[in-house]
Coordinates of C-alpha atoms in Angstrom, one line a residue:
M1 CA 84.8 72.5 80.6
L2 CA 86.9 75.2 79.0
I3 CA 84.3 77.9 79.1
T4 CA 83.3 77.0 82.7
T5 CA 87.0 77.2 83.7
L6 CA 87.4 80.6 82.0
L7 CA 84.3 82.2 83.5
P8 CA 86.2 84.1 86.2
L9 CA 88.4 85.7 83.5
L10 CA 85.4 86.4 81.2
A11 CA 83.9 88.6 83.9
R12 CA 86.9 91.0 83.6
Y13 CA 88.4 90.4 80.2
S14 CA 87.6 89.6 76.6
L15 CA 89.5 86.4 75.7
G16 CA 91.2 85.4 72.5
F17 CA 92.2 81.9 71.7
D18 CA 95.0 80.5 69.5
L19 CA 95.2 76.8 68.8
V20 CA 98.3 75.4 67.1
A21 CA 99.1 71.8 66.2
G22 CA 102.7 70.9 67.0
P23 CA 105.0 67.9 66.4
D24 CA 104.2 64.5 67.9
D25 CA 100.4 65.2 68.1
T26 CA 100.9 68.0 70.6
V27 CA 98.6 71.0 70.7
T28 CA 99.4 74.5 72.0
L29 CA 96.3 76.3 73.4
T30 CA 97.0 80.0 74.1
I31 CA 94.4 82.1 75.9
I32 CA 94.9 85.9 75.4
P33 CA 93.2 88.3 77.9
R34 CA 92.2 91.6 76.4
K35 CA 90.5 94.7 77.6
V36 CA 86.7 94.5 77.6
D37 CA 85.1 97.0 75.2
G38 CA 84.0 100.0 77.2
A39 CA 86.2 99.3 80.2
A40 CA 87.6 102.5 81.7
D41 CA 90.7 101.0 83.4
K42 CA 93.9 100.4 81.5
L43 CA 95.1 96.9 81.9
E44 CA 98.5 96.2 83.4
S45 CA 101.0 94.1 81.4
G46 CA 100.7 91.2 83.8
E47 CA 97.0 91.1 83.3
T48 CA 97.3 90.7 79.5
R49 CA 100.1 88.1 79.5
P50 CA 98.8 85.1 77.5
I51 CA 98.3 81.7 79.2
S52 CA 99.7 78.9 77.1
L53 CA 99.3 75.1 77.4
T54 CA 101.2 72.7 75.3
A55 CA 100.4 69.0 75.6
S56 CA 98.5 66.3 73.8
A57 CA 94.8 67.0 73.1
A58 CA 93.9 64.2 75.6
E59 CA 96.1 65.8 78.3
I60 CA 94.6 69.3 77.7
D61 CA 91.1 67.8 77.8
A62 CA 91.9 66.0 81.1
E63 CA 93.4 69.1 82.6
L64 CA 90.3 71.2 81.6
A65 CA 88.1 68.5 83.1
K66 CA 89.6 69.2 86.5
G67 CA 87.9 72.6 86.4
E68 CA 89.0 74.9 89.3
D69 CA 91.2 72.1 90.8
G70 CA 93.3 71.8 87.6
A71 CA 96.4 73.9 86.8
L72 CA 94.5 76.2 84.4
G73 CA 91.7 76.7 87.0
Q74 CA 94.3 77.6 89.7
L75 CA 96.1 79.9 87.4
I76 CA 92.9 81.7 86.5
A77 CA 91.9 82.0 90.1
A78 CA 95.3 83.5 90.9
R79 CA 95.0 86.0 88.1
K80 CA 91.5 86.9 89.2
T81 CA 92.8 87.5 92.7
L82 CA 95.6 89.7 91.4
A83 CA 93.2 91.6 89.1
D84 CA 90.9 92.2 92.0
Q85 CA 93.8 93.6 94.1
L86 CA 94.8 95.9 91.2
A87 CA 91.2 97.1 90.9
E88 CA 91.2 97.8 94.7
Q89 CA 94.5 99.7 94.5
R90 CA 93.2 101.8 91.6
Q91 CA 90.1 102.7 93.6
A92 CA 92.2 103.6 96.7
A93 CA 94.6 105.7 94.6
E94 CA 91.7 107.5 93.0
A95 CA 90.1 108.1 96.4
A96 CA 93.4 109.4 97.7
R97 CA 93.8 111.7 94.7
T98 CA 90.3 113.1 95.2
A99 CA 90.8 113.6 98.9
A100 CA 94.1 115.4 98.3
A101 CA 92.5 117.6 95.7
E102 CA 89.7 118.5 98.0
A103 CA 92.1 119.2 100.9
A104 CA 94.2 121.4 98.6
K105 CA 91.1 123.2 97.4
T106 CA 89.9 123.8 101.0
K107 CA 93.4 125.0 102.0
A108 CA 93.5 127.4 99.1
T109 CA 90.2 129.0 99.9
T110 CA 90.8 129.3 103.7
P111 CA 92.8 132.4 104.6
T112 CA 96.0 131.6 106.5
P113 CA 96.1 133.3 109.9
K114 CA 99.1 135.6 110.5
P115 CA 101.3 134.8 113.5
A116 CA 100.6 137.0 116.5
T117 CA 103.3 139.4 117.5
T118 CA 104.5 139.5 121.1
S119 CA 104.8 142.7 122.9
A120 CA 107.6 141.5 125.2
Q121 CA 110.9 141.3 123.4
V122 CA 114.1 140.0 124.9
H123 CA 117.1 142.3 124.6
A124 CA 120.6 141.0 124.7
P125 CA 122.9 143.0 126.9
A126 CA 125.1 145.3 124.8
S127 CA 128.0 145.4 127.3
P128 CA 129.5 142.8 129.6
P129 CA 128.7 142.9 133.4
A130 CA 130.7 145.3 135.5
D131 CA 132.5 142.5 137.4
A132 CA 133.6 140.7 134.2
K133 CA 137.4 140.1 133.8
A134 CA 139.0 140.0 130.4
E135 CA 141.1 136.9 131.0
E136 CA 138.2 134.8 132.3
P137 CA 135.3 133.4 130.3
A138 CA 131.9 134.9 131.1
S139 CA 129.8 133.0 133.6
L140 CA 126.1 132.7 134.1
W141 CA 126.4 132.4 137.8

């Protein structure tokens, strides 16, 4: 049951195991996800966090017998979902980088048009109107 439960993780990671006997007939099983040889993507720290179970050997066997419905199976399914989301985000980020690089390349090779000059220019009056009075503010009407 252990290998069947771990198949979703094995598709993405290489797994290491550590089995330690503890006091009162307890056992600690630690599953350590690692980067698969030849994988291009760097793993996030959350992806490589070990999964650790501490219980009696019978309890661990019973939990593993539950398969996908057990706590380990649910944890592995959640990790797989998160890993899939991370992979999608990496692909989207790479696509965005590529698109931005292409847009910058296109913009750099396309000459920028110069703004058109207008022949009509507005001149501000140099002197106040003839009927303006010094003690009154200027009016537009």
